[in-house]
CSV table of C-alpha atoms in Angstrom, one decimal:
chain,number,residue,atom,x,y,z
A,730,MET,CA,93.7,82.8,111.5
A,731,THR,CA,91.8,86.0,112.6
A,732,VAL,CA,91.2,88.6,110.2
A,733,ARG,CA,90.2,92.3,111.2
A,734,LEU,CA,88.8,94.3,108.6
A,735,ILE,CA,88.8,97.8,109.3
A,736,THR,CA,86.7,100.3,107.0
A,737,GLY,CA,86.4,104.1,107.1
A,738,SER,CA,87.7,106.9,105.1
A,739,ALA,CA,91.0,108.1,104.9
A,740,HIS,CA,90.6,110.6,107.5
A,741,ASP,CA,90.4,107.6,110.0
A,742,LEU,CA,94.1,106.5,109.3
A,743,SER,CA,95.4,109.2,111.6
A,744,ALA,CA,93.9,107.1,114.4
A,745,LEU,CA,95.7,103.8,113.6
A,746,PRO,CA,98.9,102.8,115.3
A,747,ALA,CA,102.0,102.9,113.0
A,748,GLN,CA,103.1,99.8,111.1
A,749,SER,CA,99.8,97.9,112.5
A,750,VAL,CA,98.1,97.0,108.9
A,751,HIS,CA,99.0,94.2,106.6
A,752,ALA,CA,97.0,95.6,103.3
A,753,SER,CA,95.1,98.7,102.4
A,754,MET,CA,93.0,98.6,99.9
A,755,PHE,CA,90.9,101.7,98.4
A,756,SER,CA,89.2,103.3,95.5
A,757,PRO,CA,89.7,107.2,95.8
A,758,PRO,CA,87.4,109.5,93.7
A,759,TYR,CA,88.8,110.0,90.5
A,760,PHE,CA,90.0,113.4,89.1
A,761,GLY,CA,87.3,115.6,87.9
A,762,LEU,CA,84.4,112.9,87.5
A,763,ARG,CA,81.9,113.6,90.4
A,764,SER,CA,81.0,116.5,93.0
A,765,TYR,CA,79.2,114.7,95.7
A,766,HIS,CA,76.3,115.9,97.7
A,767,GLY,CA,77.1,117.6,101.0
A,768,ASP,CA,80.2,119.5,101.8
A,769,GLN,CA,83.0,117.0,101.4
A,770,SER,CA,85.7,119.8,101.5
A,771,VAL,CA,89.0,118.7,102.9
A,772,ASN,CA,91.5,121.5,104.3
A,773,TRP,CA,94.7,120.1,102.5
A,774,PRO,CA,97.9,121.4,103.5
A,775,ASP,CA,100.6,122.3,101.1
A,776,VAL,CA,102.6,119.5,99.9
A,777,THR,CA,105.8,118.6,98.0
A,778,TYR,CA,106.2,115.8,95.8
A,779,CYS,CA,108.0,114.5,92.6
A,780,PRO,CA,105.9,113.7,89.8
A,781,MET,CA,107.8,110.9,88.5
A,782,PRO,CA,111.5,109.6,89.7
A,783,GLY,CA,114.2,112.0,88.1
A,784,MET,CA,111.8,114.8,87.8
A,785,PRO,CA,112.1,118.3,90.1
A,786,SER,CA,109.9,118.6,92.9
A,787,ILE,CA,106.7,120.7,92.8
A,788,THR,CA,104.8,122.0,95.8
A,789,VAL,CA,100.6,122.4,95.9
A,790,PRO,CA,99.8,125.1,97.9
A,791,VAL,CA,97.3,125.0,100.7
A,792,MET,CA,93.7,124.5,99.5
A,793,SER,CA,90.2,123.4,100.5
A,794,CYS,CA,88.3,120.9,98.2
A,795,PRO,CA,87.0,117.5,97.9
A,796,LEU,CA,89.4,115.3,96.8
A,797,GLY,CA,88.9,114.6,92.7
A,798,ASN,CA,87.7,118.3,92.5
A,799,GLU,CA,91.2,120.1,92.5
A,800,PRO,CA,91.8,122.7,90.0
A,801,THR,CA,94.7,120.7,88.5
A,802,ILE,CA,95.7,117.4,87.9
A,803,GLU,CA,99.2,118.0,89.9
A,804,ALA,CA,96.9,119.2,93.1
A,805,TYR,CA,95.2,116.0,92.8
A,806,ILE,CA,98.3,113.9,92.6
A,807,GLY,CA,99.7,116.0,95.2
A,808,HIS,CA,96.8,115.1,97.6
A,809,MET,CA,97.0,111.6,96.8
A,810,ILE,CA,100.4,111.4,97.8
A,811,LEU,CA,99.5,112.8,100.9
A,812,VAL,CA,96.9,110.1,101.5
A,813,MET,CA,99.7,107.3,100.3
A,814,ARG,CA,102.0,108.9,103.0
A,815,GLU,CA,99.7,108.3,105.6
A,816,VAL,CA,99.0,104.7,104.2
A,817,TRP,CA,102.9,104.4,104.4
A,818,ARG,CA,102.8,105.0,108.1
A,819,VAL,CA,100.1,102.8,109.3
A,820,LEU,CA,101.2,99.8,107.0
A,821,ARG,CA,103.6,97.1,108.0
A,822,ASP,CA,106.9,96.9,106.0
A,823,ASP,CA,106.0,93.6,104.6
A,824,GLY,CA,102.7,95.1,103.8
A,825,THR,CA,100.9,95.5,100.3
A,826,CYS,CA,98.7,98.7,99.3
A,827,TRP,CA,95.9,98.2,96.5
A,828,VAL,CA,94.5,101.3,94.7
A,829,ASN,CA,91.9,101.4,92.3
A,830,LEU,CA,92.2,104.2,89.7
A,831,GLY,CA,90.1,105.0,86.5
A,832,ASP,CA,91.2,107.6,84.1
A,833,THR,CA,89.3,110.5,82.1
A,834,TYR,CA,89.6,112.9,79.2
A,835,SER,CA,90.3,116.6,79.1
A,836,ASN,CA,87.3,119.3,78.8
A,837,SER,CA,84.9,116.2,77.8
A,838,ALA,CA,82.2,115.9,80.2
A,839,ALA,CA,79.9,114.7,77.4
A,840,SER,CA,82.1,111.6,77.0
A,841,ARG,CA,81.7,110.3,80.4
A,842,PRO,CA,80.1,107.2,81.4
A,843,SER,CA,76.7,107.9,82.6
A,844,SER,CA,77.1,106.3,85.9
A,845,HIS,CA,79.5,109.3,86.9
A,846,ARG,CA,76.6,111.5,85.8
A,847,ALA,CA,73.6,110.3,86.7
A,848,GLY,CA,72.4,111.2,90.4
A,849,HIS,CA,75.6,113.5,91.0
A,850,GLU,CA,75.7,117.3,90.4
A,851,PHE,CA,79.0,118.7,88.7
A,852,ASP,CA,81.0,121.3,90.2
A,853,SER,CA,80.6,124.7,88.7
A,854,ARG,CA,84.2,124.8,88.2
A,855,TRP,CA,84.0,121.6,85.6
A,856,GLN,CA,84.8,123.3,82.7
A,857,GLN,CA,87.7,125.4,84.3
A,858,GLN,CA,89.0,122.1,85.8
A,859,MET,CA,89.5,120.0,83.1
A,860,SER,CA,90.6,122.8,80.3
A,861,LEU,CA,94.2,122.4,81.3
A,862,ASP,CA,96.9,124.2,79.2
A,863,GLU,CA,99.2,121.4,79.1
A,864,ILE,CA,96.9,118.4,77.9
A,865,LYS,CA,94.9,118.9,74.4
A,866,GLU,CA,91.2,118.9,74.2
A,867,LYS,CA,90.0,115.0,74.2
A,868,ASP,CA,93.2,113.7,75.2
A,869,MET,CA,93.5,110.8,78.1
A,870,MET,CA,94.5,112.6,81.2
A,871,MET,CA,96.8,109.5,82.0
A,872,VAL,CA,96.0,110.0,85.7
A,873,PRO,CA,96.3,106.5,87.2
A,874,ALA,CA,99.9,106.4,85.2
A,875,ARG,CA,100.6,110.0,87.0
A,876,PHE,CA,99.3,108.7,90.1
A,877,ALA,CA,101.6,105.4,90.0
A,878,LEU,CA,104.7,107.7,88.7
A,879,ALA,CA,104.3,110.0,91.7
A,880,ALA,CA,104.1,107.0,94.2
A,881,GLN,CA,106.9,105.4,92.7
A,882,ALA,CA,108.9,108.3,92.9
A,883,ASP,CA,107.6,108.8,96.6
A,884,GLY,CA,109.6,105.6,97.7
A,885,TRP,CA,106.4,103.1,96.7
A,886,TYR,CA,107.4,99.7,94.7
A,887,VAL,CA,104.9,99.5,91.9
A,888,ARG,CA,104.6,95.7,91.6
A,889,ASN,CA,101.7,95.3,89.0
A,890,ASP,CA,99.2,97.5,87.1
A,891,ILE,CA,96.2,95.1,87.2
A,892,ILE,CA,93.8,95.6,84.5
A,893,TRP,CA,90.0,95.5,85.7
A,894,ALA,CA,88.1,94.3,82.5
A,895,LYS,CA,84.6,95.7,82.9
A,896,GLY,CA,83.8,95.0,79.5
A,897,VAL,CA,85.9,92.6,76.6
A,898,SER,CA,85.6,92.4,72.7
A,899,PHE,CA,86.2,89.8,70.4
A,900,ASN,CA,85.7,87.0,73.1
A,901,PRO,CA,82.9,84.7,72.3
A,902,VAL,CA,83.2,83.1,76.0
A,903,TYR,CA,83.0,86.4,77.8
A,904,SER,CA,81.8,90.1,77.0
A,905,GLY,CA,81.2,91.5,80.4
A,906,SER,CA,79.2,94.9,80.2
A,907,THR,CA,80.0,98.5,80.8
A,908,MET,CA,78.0,101.9,80.6
A,909,PRO,CA,77.4,103.4,77.3
A,910,GLN,CA,79.4,106.2,76.6
A,911,SER,CA,78.7,108.6,73.7
A,912,ARG,CA,81.9,108.9,72.1
A,913,THR,CA,81.8,107.7,68.3
A,914,ASP,CA,85.6,108.2,67.3
A,915,ALA,CA,87.3,106.0,70.1
A,916,PHE,CA,86.6,102.7,71.7
A,917,THR,CA,84.4,102.5,74.7
A,918,GLN,CA,86.4,102.8,77.9
A,919,SER,CA,85.8,99.4,79.6
A,920,HIS,CA,88.6,99.0,82.1
A,921,GLU,CA,90.3,100.6,85.2
A,922,TYR,CA,93.5,99.9,86.9
A,923,VAL,CA,94.2,98.5,90.5
A,924,TRP,CA,97.9,99.1,91.1
A,925,LEU,CA,99.8,96.6,93.6
A,926,LEU,CA,102.1,98.8,95.6
A,927,ALA,CA,104.5,97.6,98.5
A,928,LYS,CA,107.1,99.5,100.9
A,929,GLY,CA,110.2,97.3,99.8
A,930,LYS,CA,111.2,94.3,97.9
A,931,ARG,CA,110.3,92.0,100.5
A,932,TYR,CA,106.3,91.8,101.2
A,933,TRP,CA,103.6,89.3,101.9
A,934,PHE,CA,100.0,88.3,100.8
A,935,ASP,CA,98.2,85.3,100.2
A,936,MET,CA,99.0,84.4,96.8
A,937,HIS,CA,98.0,80.4,97.1
A,938,ALA,CA,94.7,81.6,98.3
A,939,VAL,CA,94.0,82.9,94.6
A,940,LYS,CA,96.0,80.5,92.5
A,941,GLU,CA,93.9,79.1,89.8
A,942,GLU,CA,93.3,75.6,88.4
A,943,PRO,CA,95.9,74.0,86.4
A,944,VAL,CA,95.4,74.3,82.8
A,945,SER,CA,97.3,72.4,80.0
A,946,TYR,CA,96.8,71.8,76.2
A,947,THR,CA,98.4,70.1,73.6
A,948,ARG,CA,99.5,71.3,70.4
A,949,LYS,CA,99.7,69.3,67.4
A,950,GLY,CA,103.0,69.6,65.4
A,951,GLY,CA,105.3,70.1,68.0
A,952,THR,CA,109.0,68.9,68.8
A,953,ALA,CA,109.2,68.5,72.4
A,954,SER,CA,106.8,67.9,75.5
A,955,TYR,CA,107.3,70.4,78.2
A,956,THR,CA,106.5,69.4,81.7
A,957,ALA,CA,104.9,71.3,84.7
A,958,ASN,CA,108.2,72.7,85.9
A,959,GLY,CA,108.9,73.8,82.4
A,960,SER,CA,111.5,71.7,81.4
A,961,ALA,CA,111.5,70.0,77.9
A,962,THR,CA,111.8,66.5,76.7
A,963,HIS,CA,112.7,66.5,72.9
A,964,GLY,CA,110.8,64.1,70.8
A,965,VAL,CA,108.3,64.0,68.1
A,966,GLY,CA,104.8,64.2,68.1
A,967,SER,CA,102.3,66.6,70.1
A,968,LYS,CA,103.5,69.2,72.7
A,969,SER,CA,102.1,69.4,75.8
A,970,MET,CA,102.2,72.8,77.5
A,971,HIS,CA,101.8,72.9,81.2
A,972,GLN,CA,101.5,76.4,82.5
A,973,MET,CA,102.2,76.4,86.1
A,974,SER,CA,102.9,74.0,88.8
A,975,ALA,CA,101.3,71.6,90.7
A,976,THR,CA,100.2,74.2,93.3
A,977,GLY,CA,98.2,75.8,90.6
A,978,ARG,CA,98.5,79.0,88.3
A,979,THR,CA,100.0,82.4,89.5
A,980,PRO,CA,96.8,84.9,88.3
A,981,ARG,CA,97.3,86.9,85.3
A,982,THR,CA,97.2,90.7,85.3
A,983,VAL,CA,93.7,91.1,83.8
A,984,TRP,CA,91.2,90.4,85.9
A,985,THR,CA,87.3,90.4,85.9
A,986,ILE,CA,85.8,91.5,89.5
A,987,ASN,CA,82.2,91.2,90.6
A,988,PRO,CA,81.8,94.3,93.0
A,989,SER,CA,78.3,92.9,94.0
A,990,GLY,CA,80.3,89.9,95.6
């Protein structure tokens, strides 16, 4: 099987034919976290979208700004929906879309991980952008959830909210690592989301390529033995729990990802 990997900006999607892509994967600039060097402003058209299923639509006016430097969360989500509509156009009906997004806090630049501060200049509108009337100071903005709900209302199927665990506590085997953060009244934010989205109920990706090794364990004091297909044979003694079929275990939704490959 031949795989063609295309890398580029969301601006390049317009050059791709409709329904020509099997999978789209991207991590957009997070809302309010960075101001990149150079002029990366986009001339955004107005966009009307529904923030979540069952809610009335809102319209974001025409504006020029880099993605992530919008004056409101609503504008950021609206621009993300514009990108997702172009992804919808180029994606096959059986394709999948994977979006990595992290969250941020209201009016709290000091609480950002240093990785988001070092080497990047904050926009002069930083405090104005983050001081949104509808969100209390120090509140999480719930941007990944807002994005997923808006995408859902726009026709996407939200199939998984995968947790990218960058650091783990209370685990003697794996702890991971995360950038230090200055807050002392809340836990260190050490995860991001990877949303698995599809255009319809029927879609495809190679699940078998990522299935895990079979795992089984025995628990004393049980009253039944469980086979690989989940059926139980009643008896006395230990309980053997086979958690997957012979082809391997379906991956769970908490992942550790090595971005360096």
